[in-house]
GROMACS .gro file of C-alpha atoms in nm:
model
  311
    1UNK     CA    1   3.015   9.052  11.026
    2UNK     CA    2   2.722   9.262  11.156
    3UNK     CA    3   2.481   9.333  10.874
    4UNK     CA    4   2.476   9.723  10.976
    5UNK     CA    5   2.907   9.703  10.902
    6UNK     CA    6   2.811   9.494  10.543
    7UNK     CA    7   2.556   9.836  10.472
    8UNK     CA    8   2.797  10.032  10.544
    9UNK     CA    9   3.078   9.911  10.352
   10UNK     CA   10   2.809   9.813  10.091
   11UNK     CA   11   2.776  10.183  10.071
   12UNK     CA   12   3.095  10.282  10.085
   13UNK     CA   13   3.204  10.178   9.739
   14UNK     CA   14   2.886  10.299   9.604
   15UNK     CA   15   2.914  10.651   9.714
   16UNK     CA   16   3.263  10.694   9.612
   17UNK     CA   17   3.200  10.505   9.195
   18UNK     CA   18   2.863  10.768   9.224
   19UNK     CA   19   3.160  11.087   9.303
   20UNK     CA   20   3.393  10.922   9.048
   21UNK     CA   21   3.157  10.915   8.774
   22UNK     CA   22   3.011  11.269   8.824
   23UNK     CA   23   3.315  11.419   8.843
   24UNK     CA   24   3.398  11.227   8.519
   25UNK     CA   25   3.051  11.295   8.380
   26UNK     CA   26   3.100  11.687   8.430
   27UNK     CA   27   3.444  11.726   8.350
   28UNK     CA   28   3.338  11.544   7.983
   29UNK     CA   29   3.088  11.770   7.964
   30UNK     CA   30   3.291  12.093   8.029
   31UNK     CA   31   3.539  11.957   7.805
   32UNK     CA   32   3.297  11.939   7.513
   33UNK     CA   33   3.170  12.304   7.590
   34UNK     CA   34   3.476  12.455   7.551
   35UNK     CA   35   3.674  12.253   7.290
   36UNK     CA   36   3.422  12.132   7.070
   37UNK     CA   37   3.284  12.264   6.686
   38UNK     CA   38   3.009  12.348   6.863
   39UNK     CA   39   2.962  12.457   7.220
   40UNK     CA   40   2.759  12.197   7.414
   41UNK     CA   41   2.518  12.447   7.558
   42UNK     CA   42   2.218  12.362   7.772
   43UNK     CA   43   2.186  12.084   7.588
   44UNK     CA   44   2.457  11.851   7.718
   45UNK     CA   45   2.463  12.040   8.058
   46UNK     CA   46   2.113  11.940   8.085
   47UNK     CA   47   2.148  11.580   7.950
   48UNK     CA   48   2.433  11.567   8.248
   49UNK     CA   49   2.145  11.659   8.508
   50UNK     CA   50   1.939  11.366   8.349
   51UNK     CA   51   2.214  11.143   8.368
   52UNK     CA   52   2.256  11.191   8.738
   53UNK     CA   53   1.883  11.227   8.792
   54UNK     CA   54   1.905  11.543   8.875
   55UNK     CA   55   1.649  11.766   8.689
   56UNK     CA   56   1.432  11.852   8.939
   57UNK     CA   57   1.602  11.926   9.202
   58UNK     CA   58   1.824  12.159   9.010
   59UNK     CA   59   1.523  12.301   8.840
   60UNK     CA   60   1.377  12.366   9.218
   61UNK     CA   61   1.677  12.652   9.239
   62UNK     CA   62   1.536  12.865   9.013
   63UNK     CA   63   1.851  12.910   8.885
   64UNK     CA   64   1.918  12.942   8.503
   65UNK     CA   65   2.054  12.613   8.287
   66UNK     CA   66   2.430  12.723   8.241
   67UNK     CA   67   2.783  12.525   8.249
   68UNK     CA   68   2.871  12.747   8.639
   69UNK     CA   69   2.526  12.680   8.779
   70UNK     CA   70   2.507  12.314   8.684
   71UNK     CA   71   2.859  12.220   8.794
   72UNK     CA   72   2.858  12.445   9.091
   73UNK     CA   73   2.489  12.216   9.159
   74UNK     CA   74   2.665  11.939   9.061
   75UNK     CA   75   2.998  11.915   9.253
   76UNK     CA   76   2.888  12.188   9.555
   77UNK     CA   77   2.551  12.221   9.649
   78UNK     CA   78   2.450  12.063   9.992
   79UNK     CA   79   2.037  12.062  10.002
   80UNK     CA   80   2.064  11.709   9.759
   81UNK     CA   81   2.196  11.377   9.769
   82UNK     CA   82   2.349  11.371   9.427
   83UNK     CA   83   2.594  11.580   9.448
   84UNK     CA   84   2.998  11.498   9.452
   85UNK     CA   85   3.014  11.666   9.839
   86UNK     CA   86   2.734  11.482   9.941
   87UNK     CA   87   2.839  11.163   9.767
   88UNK     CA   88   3.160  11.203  10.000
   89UNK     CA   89   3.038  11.309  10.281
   90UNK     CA   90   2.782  11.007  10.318
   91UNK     CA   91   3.129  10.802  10.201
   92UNK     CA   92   3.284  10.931  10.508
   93UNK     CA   93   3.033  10.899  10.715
   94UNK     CA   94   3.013  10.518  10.622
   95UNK     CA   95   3.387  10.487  10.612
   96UNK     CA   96   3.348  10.615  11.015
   97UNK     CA   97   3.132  10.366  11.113
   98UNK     CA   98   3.366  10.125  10.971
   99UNK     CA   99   3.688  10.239  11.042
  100UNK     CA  100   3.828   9.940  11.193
  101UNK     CA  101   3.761   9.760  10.865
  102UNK     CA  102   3.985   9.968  10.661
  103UNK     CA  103   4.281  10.055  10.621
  104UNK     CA  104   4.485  10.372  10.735
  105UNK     CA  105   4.572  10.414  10.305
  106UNK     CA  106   4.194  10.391  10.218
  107UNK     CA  107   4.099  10.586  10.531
  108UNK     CA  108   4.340  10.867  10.430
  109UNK     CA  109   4.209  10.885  10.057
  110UNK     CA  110   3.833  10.923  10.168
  111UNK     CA  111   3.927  11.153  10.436
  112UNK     CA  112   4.125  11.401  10.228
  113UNK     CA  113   3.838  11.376   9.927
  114UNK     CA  114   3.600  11.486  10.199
  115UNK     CA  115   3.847  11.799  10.326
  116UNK     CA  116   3.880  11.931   9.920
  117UNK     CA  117   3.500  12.033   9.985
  118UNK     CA  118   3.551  12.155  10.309
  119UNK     CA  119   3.798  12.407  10.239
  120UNK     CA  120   3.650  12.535   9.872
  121UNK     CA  121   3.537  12.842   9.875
  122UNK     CA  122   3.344  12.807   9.491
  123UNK     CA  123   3.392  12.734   9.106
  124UNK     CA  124   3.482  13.068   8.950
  125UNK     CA  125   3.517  12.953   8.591
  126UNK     CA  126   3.584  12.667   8.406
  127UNK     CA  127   3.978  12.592   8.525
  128UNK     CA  128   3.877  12.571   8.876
  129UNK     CA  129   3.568  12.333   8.832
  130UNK     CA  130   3.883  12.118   8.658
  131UNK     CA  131   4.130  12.152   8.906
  132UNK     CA  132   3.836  11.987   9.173
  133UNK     CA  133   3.775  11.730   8.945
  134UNK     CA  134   4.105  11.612   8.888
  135UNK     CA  135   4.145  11.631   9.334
  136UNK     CA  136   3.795  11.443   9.340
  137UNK     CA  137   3.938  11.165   9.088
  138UNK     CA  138   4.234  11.156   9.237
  139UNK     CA  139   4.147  11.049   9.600
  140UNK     CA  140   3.925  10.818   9.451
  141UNK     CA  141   4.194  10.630   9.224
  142UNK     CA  142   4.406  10.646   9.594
  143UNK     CA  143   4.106  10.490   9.750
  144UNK     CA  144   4.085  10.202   9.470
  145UNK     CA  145   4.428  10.171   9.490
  146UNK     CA  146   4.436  10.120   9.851
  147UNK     CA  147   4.093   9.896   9.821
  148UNK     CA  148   4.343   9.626   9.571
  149UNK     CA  149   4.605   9.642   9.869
  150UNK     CA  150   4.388   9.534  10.172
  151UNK     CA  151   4.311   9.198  10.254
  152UNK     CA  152   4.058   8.994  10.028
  153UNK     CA  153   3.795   8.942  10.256
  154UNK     CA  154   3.408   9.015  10.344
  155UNK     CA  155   3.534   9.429  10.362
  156UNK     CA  156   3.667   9.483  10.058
  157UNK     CA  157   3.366   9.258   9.871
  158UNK     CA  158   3.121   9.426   9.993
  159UNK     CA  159   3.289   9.747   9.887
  160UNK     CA  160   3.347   9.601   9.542
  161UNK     CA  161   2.993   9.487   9.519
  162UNK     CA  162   2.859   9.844   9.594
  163UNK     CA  163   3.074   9.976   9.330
  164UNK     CA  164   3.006   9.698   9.082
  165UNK     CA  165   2.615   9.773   9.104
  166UNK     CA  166   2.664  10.147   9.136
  167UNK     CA  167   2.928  10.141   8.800
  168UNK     CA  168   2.638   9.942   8.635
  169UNK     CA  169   2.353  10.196   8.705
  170UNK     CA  170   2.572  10.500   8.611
  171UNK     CA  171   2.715  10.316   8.252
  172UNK     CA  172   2.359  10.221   8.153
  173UNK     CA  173   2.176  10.569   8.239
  174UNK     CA  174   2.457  10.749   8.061
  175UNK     CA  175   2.434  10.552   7.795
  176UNK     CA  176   2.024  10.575   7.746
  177UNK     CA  177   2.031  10.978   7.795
  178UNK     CA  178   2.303  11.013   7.494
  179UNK     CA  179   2.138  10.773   7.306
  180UNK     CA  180   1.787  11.004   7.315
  181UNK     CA  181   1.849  11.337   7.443
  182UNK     CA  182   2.236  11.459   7.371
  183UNK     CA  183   2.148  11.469   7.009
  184UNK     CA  184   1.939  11.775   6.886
  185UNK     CA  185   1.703  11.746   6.659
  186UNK     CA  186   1.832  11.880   6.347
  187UNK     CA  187   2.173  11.723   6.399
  188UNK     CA  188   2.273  11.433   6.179
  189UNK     CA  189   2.386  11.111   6.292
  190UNK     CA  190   2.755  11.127   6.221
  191UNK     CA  191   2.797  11.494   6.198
  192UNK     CA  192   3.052  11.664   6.396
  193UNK     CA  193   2.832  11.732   6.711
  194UNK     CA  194   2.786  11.382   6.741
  195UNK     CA  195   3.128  11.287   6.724
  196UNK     CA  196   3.199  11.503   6.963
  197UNK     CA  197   2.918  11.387   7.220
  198UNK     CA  198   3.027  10.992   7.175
  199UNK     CA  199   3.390  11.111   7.248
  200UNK     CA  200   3.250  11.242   7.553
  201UNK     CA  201   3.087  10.967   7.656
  202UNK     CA  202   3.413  10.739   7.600
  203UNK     CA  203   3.550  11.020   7.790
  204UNK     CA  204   3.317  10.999   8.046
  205UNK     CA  205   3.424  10.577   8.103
  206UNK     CA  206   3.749  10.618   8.053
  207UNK     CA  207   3.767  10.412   7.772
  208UNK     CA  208   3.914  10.635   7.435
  209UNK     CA  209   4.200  10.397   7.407
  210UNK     CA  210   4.007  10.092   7.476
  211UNK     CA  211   3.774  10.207   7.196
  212UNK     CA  212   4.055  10.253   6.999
  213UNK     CA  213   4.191   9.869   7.065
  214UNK     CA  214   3.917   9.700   7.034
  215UNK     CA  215   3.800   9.812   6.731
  216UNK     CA  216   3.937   9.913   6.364
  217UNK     CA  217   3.669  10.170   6.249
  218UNK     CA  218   3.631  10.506   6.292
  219UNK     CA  219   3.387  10.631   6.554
  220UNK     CA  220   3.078  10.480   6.566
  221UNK     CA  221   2.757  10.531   6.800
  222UNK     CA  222   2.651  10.147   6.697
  223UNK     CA  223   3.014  10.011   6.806
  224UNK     CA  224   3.047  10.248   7.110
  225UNK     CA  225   2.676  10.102   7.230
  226UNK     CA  226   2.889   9.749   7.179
  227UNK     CA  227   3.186   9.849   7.411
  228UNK     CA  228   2.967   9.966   7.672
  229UNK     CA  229   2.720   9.720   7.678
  230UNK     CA  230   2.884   9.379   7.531
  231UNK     CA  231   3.272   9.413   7.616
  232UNK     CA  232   3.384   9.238   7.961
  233UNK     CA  233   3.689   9.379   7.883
  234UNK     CA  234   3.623   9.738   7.949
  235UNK     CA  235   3.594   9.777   8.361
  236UNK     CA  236   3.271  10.016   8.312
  237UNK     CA  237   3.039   9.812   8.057
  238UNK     CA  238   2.735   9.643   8.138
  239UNK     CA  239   2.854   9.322   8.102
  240UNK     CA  240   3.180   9.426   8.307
  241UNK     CA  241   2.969   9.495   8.594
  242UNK     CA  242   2.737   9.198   8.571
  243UNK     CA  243   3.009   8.992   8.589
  244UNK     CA  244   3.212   9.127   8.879
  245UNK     CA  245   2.848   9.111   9.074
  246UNK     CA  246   2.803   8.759   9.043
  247UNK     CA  247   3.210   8.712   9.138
  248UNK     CA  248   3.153   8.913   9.423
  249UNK     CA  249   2.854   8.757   9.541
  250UNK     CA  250   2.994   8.453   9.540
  251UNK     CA  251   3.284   8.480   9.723
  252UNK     CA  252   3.013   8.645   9.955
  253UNK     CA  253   2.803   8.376   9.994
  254UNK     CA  254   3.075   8.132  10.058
  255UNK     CA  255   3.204   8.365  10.364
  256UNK     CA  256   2.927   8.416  10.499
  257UNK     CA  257   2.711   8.140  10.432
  258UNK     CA  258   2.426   8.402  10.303
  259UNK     CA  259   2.308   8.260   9.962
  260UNK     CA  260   1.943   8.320   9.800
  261UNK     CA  261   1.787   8.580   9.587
  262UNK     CA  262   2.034   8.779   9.493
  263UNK     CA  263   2.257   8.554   9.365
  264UNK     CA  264   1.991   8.377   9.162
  265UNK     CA  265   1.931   8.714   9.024
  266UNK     CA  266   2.276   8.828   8.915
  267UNK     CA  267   2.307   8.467   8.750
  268UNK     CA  268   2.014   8.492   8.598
  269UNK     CA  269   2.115   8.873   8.430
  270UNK     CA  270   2.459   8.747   8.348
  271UNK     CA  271   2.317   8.420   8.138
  272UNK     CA  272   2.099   8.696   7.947
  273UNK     CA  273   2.415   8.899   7.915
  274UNK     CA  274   2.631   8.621   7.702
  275UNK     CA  275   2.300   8.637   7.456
  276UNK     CA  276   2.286   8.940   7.426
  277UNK     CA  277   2.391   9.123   7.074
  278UNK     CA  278   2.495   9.497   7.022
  279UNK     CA  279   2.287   9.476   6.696
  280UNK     CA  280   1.999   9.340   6.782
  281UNK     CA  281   1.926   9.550   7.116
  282UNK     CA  282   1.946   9.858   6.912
  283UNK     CA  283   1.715   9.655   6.633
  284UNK     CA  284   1.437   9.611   6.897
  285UNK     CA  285   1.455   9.917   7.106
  286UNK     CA  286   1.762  10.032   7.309
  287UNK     CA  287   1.617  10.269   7.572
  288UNK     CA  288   1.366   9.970   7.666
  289UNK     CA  289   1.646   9.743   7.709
  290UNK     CA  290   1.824   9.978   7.917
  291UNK     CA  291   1.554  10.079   8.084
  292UNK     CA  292   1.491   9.755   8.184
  293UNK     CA  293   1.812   9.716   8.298
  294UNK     CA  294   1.852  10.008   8.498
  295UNK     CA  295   1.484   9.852   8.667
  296UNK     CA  296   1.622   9.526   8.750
  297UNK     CA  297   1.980   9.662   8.863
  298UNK     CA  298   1.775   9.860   9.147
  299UNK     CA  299   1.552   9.488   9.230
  300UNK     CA  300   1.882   9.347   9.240
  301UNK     CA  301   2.029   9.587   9.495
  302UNK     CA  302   1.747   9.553   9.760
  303UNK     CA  303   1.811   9.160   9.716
  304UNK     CA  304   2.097   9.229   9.809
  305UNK     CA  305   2.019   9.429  10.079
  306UNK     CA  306   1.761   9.146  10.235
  307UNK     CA  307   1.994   8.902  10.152
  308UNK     CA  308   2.292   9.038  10.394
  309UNK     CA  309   2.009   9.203  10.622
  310UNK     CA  310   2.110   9.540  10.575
  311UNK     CA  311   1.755   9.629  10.666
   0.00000   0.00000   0.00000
């Protein structure tokens, strides 16, 4: 395989987990504007633009720190990369330059996530922001759908391996802006608007039910920083996501006889990853530890990338 295909499809999966999760990140927060005790307010709508590292670029519009103008930035607007139309247009793009490599179900599914922003004319209110993101998340559950149905080769790992390290990013800056900025100030710990804002993030990673499985308590920020971080079994933790990149690496290496850095890295993080203890990260300093994570998740991606010569 030509290393500028691998890039490609490298990037492929990573644009479309980066559209899944802000769709899922904004639709959370929407959701906890309008239904909870409290309206979210700038607060959580400008925790979502820290989330997505999107603060100054959004603050560079001028325009003013409300649930339209953040969505409508966050979904819609074309002059940054983070967006959810960019995110699929650089998908497409990618998914062009590979075509061959795909197939005509996971072809269709990027295709048609592209057209929804092609033919939207704007987010009015609150329903229709909803209505996109439930189009968005659909074409991208039809894309991973179609992703499990094509042949287990080099293609589809490299997708998987962009998504893996993408999904890793995204869980661990979500999780360090909650942890430090959704709360305000004169909020309690285990008051009602922080109920509501760990429900979100569950929301956020799909994983309510999970939370709800895995453990017998109510709702608590200590055993929700546990699921995300600890739990293999949820798809979007930490540990997830460490694991599927050392999986995927490896069934890399073996096709393509590339082996080196980047695998001695992901080892490396997983073996760190079976010691480590909900409890005691949150004991020594959580936002360092994530922090740290988030660093060596972004030295672990350009191994990557001079391991399979992408540049």
């Amino acid at each position: 395989m030509l290393s500028r295909t691998a890039a490609s499809l490298y990037w492929l999966g990573r644009y479309i987990e980066r559209a899944d999760f802000i769709a899922r990140l904004v639709e959370a927060t929407v959701r906890l504007d309008a239904l909870s005790a409290r309206p979210a307010g700038e607060d959580a709508w400008g925790s979502a633009l820290t989330v997505t590292y999107n603060e100054e670029a959004f603050a560079e519009t001028g325009e003013n720190l409300t649930a339209q103008n953040v969505a409508r930035f966050l979904l819609l607007d074309k002059t940054h990369p983070g967006s959810i139309q960019q995110c699929m247009t650089m998908a497409r793009n990618n998914a062009r330059a590979v075509r061959t490599a795909l197939t005509r179900d996971s072809w269709t599914a990027i295709n048609r996530a592209w057209l929804l922003f092609q033919n939207c004319a704007g987010l009015d209110n609150s329903a229709a922001t909803l209505s996109l993101i439930e189009a968005v998340k659909a074409e991208a559950q039809g894309f991973e759908g179609a992703l499990h149905r094509m042949m287990k080769n080099e293609a589809t790992a490299f997708i998987r391996l962009g998504g893996a390290i993408e999904r890793a990013d995204n869980s661990a800056r979500l999780l360090d802006v909650k942890y430090h900025l959704l709360l305000p100030k004169d909020e309690k710990v285990g008051g009602v608007v922080d109920r509501d804002q760990w429900t979100t993030i569950l929301q956020t990673v799909s994983a309510v039910t999970a939370y709800r499985w895995l453990y017998s308590e109510g709702l608590k920020p200590d055993l929700v920083i546990d699921l995300l971080m600890t739990r293999p079994e949820l798809p979007r933790s930490l540990a997830a996501c460490v694991e599927d990149t050392v999986e995927l690496l490896a069934i890399l290496g073996k096709r393509t006889g590339l082996q080196g850095e980047a695998d001695r890295m992901a080892r490396a993080r997983l073996a760190r990853m079976h010691k480590t203890r909900s409890k005691e990260v949150i004991t020594s300093g959580l936002h360092e530890y994530l922090q740290a994570f988030i660093r060596e998740n972004a030295m672990l991606d350009a191994a990557i990338a001079r391991q399979f010569r992408f540049v």
